[in-house]
Coordinates of C-alpha atoms in Angstrom, one line a residue:
X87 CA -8.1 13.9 -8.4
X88 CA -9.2 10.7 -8.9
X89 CA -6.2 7.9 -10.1
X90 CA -5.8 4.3 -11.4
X91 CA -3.4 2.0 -11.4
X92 CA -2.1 -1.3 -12.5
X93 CA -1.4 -3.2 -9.4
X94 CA 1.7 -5.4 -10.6
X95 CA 1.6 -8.1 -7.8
X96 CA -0.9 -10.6 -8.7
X97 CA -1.7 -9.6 -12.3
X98 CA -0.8 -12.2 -15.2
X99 CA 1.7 -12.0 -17.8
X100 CA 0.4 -14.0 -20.6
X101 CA 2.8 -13.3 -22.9
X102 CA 5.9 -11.1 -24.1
X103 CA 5.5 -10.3 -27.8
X104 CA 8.4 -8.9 -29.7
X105 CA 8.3 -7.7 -32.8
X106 CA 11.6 -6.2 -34.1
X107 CA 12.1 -3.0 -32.0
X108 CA 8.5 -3.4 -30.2
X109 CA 8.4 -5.6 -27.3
X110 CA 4.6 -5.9 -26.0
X111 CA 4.4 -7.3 -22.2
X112 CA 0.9 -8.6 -21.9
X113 CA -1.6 -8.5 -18.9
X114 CA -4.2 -11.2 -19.1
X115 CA -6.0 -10.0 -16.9
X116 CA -4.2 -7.1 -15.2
X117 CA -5.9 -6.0 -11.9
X118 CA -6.5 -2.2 -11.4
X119 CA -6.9 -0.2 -8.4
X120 CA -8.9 3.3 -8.7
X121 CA -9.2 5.3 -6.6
X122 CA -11.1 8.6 -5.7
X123 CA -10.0 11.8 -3.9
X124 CA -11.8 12.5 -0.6
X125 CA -12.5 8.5 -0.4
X126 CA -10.7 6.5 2.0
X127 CA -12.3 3.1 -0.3
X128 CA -10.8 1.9 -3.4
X129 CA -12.1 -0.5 -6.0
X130 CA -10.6 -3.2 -7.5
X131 CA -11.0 -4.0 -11.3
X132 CA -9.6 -6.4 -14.2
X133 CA -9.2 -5.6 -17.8
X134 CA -6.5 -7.4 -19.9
X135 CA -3.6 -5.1 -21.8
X136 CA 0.2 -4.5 -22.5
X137 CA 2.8 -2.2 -21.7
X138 CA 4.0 -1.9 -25.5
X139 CA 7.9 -0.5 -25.5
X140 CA 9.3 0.9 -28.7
X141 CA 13.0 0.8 -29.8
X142 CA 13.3 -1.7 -27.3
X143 CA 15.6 -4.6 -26.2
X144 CA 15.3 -7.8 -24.0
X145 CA 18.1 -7.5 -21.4
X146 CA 20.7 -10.2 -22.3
X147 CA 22.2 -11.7 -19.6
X148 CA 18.2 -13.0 -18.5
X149 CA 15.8 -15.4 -20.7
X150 CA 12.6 -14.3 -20.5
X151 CA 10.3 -16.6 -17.7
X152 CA 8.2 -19.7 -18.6
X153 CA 4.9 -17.4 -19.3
X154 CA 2.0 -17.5 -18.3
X155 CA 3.0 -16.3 -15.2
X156 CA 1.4 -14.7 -12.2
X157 CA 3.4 -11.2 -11.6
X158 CA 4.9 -10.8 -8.3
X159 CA 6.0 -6.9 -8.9
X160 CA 8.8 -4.7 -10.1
X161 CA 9.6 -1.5 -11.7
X162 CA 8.3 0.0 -14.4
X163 CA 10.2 3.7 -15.2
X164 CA 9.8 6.6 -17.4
X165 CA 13.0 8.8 -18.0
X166 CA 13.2 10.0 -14.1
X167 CA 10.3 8.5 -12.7
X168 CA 10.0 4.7 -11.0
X169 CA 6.4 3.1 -10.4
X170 CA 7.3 -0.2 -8.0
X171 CA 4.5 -2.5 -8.4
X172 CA 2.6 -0.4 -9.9
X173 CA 2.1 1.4 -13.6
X174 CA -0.4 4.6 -13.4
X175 CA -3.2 4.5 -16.2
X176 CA -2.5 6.1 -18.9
X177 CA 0.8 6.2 -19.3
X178 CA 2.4 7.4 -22.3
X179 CA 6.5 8.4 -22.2
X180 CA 8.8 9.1 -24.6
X181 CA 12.8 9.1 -23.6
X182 CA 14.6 6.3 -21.3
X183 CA 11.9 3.8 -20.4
X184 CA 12.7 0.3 -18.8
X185 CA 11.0 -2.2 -17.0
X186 CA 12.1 -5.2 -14.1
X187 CA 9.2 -7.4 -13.7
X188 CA 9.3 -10.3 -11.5
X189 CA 7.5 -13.7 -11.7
X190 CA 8.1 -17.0 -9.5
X191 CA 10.4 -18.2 -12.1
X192 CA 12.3 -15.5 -13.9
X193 CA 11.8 -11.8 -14.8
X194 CA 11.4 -9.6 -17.6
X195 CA 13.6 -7.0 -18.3
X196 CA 12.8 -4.3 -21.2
X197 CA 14.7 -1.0 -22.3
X198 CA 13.9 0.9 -24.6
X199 CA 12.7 4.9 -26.2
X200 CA 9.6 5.0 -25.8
X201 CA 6.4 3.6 -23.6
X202 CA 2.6 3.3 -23.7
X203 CA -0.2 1.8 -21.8
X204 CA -2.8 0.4 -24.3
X205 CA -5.9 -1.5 -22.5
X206 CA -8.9 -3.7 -24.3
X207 CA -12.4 -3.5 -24.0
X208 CA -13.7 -1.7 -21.0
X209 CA -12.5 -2.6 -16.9
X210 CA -14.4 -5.2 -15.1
X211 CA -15.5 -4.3 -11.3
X212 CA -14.5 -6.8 -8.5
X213 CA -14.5 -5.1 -5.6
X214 CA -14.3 -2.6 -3.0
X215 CA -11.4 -2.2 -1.0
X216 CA -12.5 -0.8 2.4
X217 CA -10.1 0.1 5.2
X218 CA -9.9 -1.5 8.3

């Protein structure tokens, strides 16, 4: 099967939107990793888009960072499931959702009910990730 992925560290968070219950965390660019079965190579794209949460809440005990910000990693979970540094593309979740994203100088933390991946525009290649 062949996968993709947001690959947290190094992507940019341009921006945390919230808009009553929605919170949007925005990826300007996000990198993406894809990958294909029976390949030991990967590929590296960009493409900018948010992890939108619904019937969401800002944790409140941490201001969100000064944004932009380059993302160093963190969690990103779906009712029993935990990506770390990583979110799989598409992802779309209904039930206990949450995120802990960190950046150099503060993170973002997100709960909420509901979860989806929406991307812009089309990926743009980068690169091929070879083994060594």
């Amino acid at each position: 099967m062949d996968s993709t992925n947001i690959e947290l560290p190094g992507s940019l968070i341009s921006a945390v939107e919230v808009d009553g219950e929605t919170i949007s965390v925005r990826f300007e660019p996000a990198y993406l990793i894809k990958m294909m079965t029976g390949s030991a190579e990967r590929t590296r794209w960009r493409q900018s888009g948010a992890l939108v949460f619904d019937g969401a809440e800002l944790a409140d005990d941490e201001p969100l960072p000064e944004l932009p910000a380059e993302c160093l990693g963190g969690d990103v979970g779906e009712n029993v499931y935990t990506y770390r540094d990583m979110v799989p593309v598409p992802l779309e979740s209904r039930g206990h959702v949450h995120c802990a994203i960190k950046t150099a100088n503060g993170n973002v933390r997100i709960s909420g009910t509901a979860l989806r991946l929406v991307m812009d525009d089309v990926p743009k290649y980068i690169e091929h990730l070879r083994p060594e």
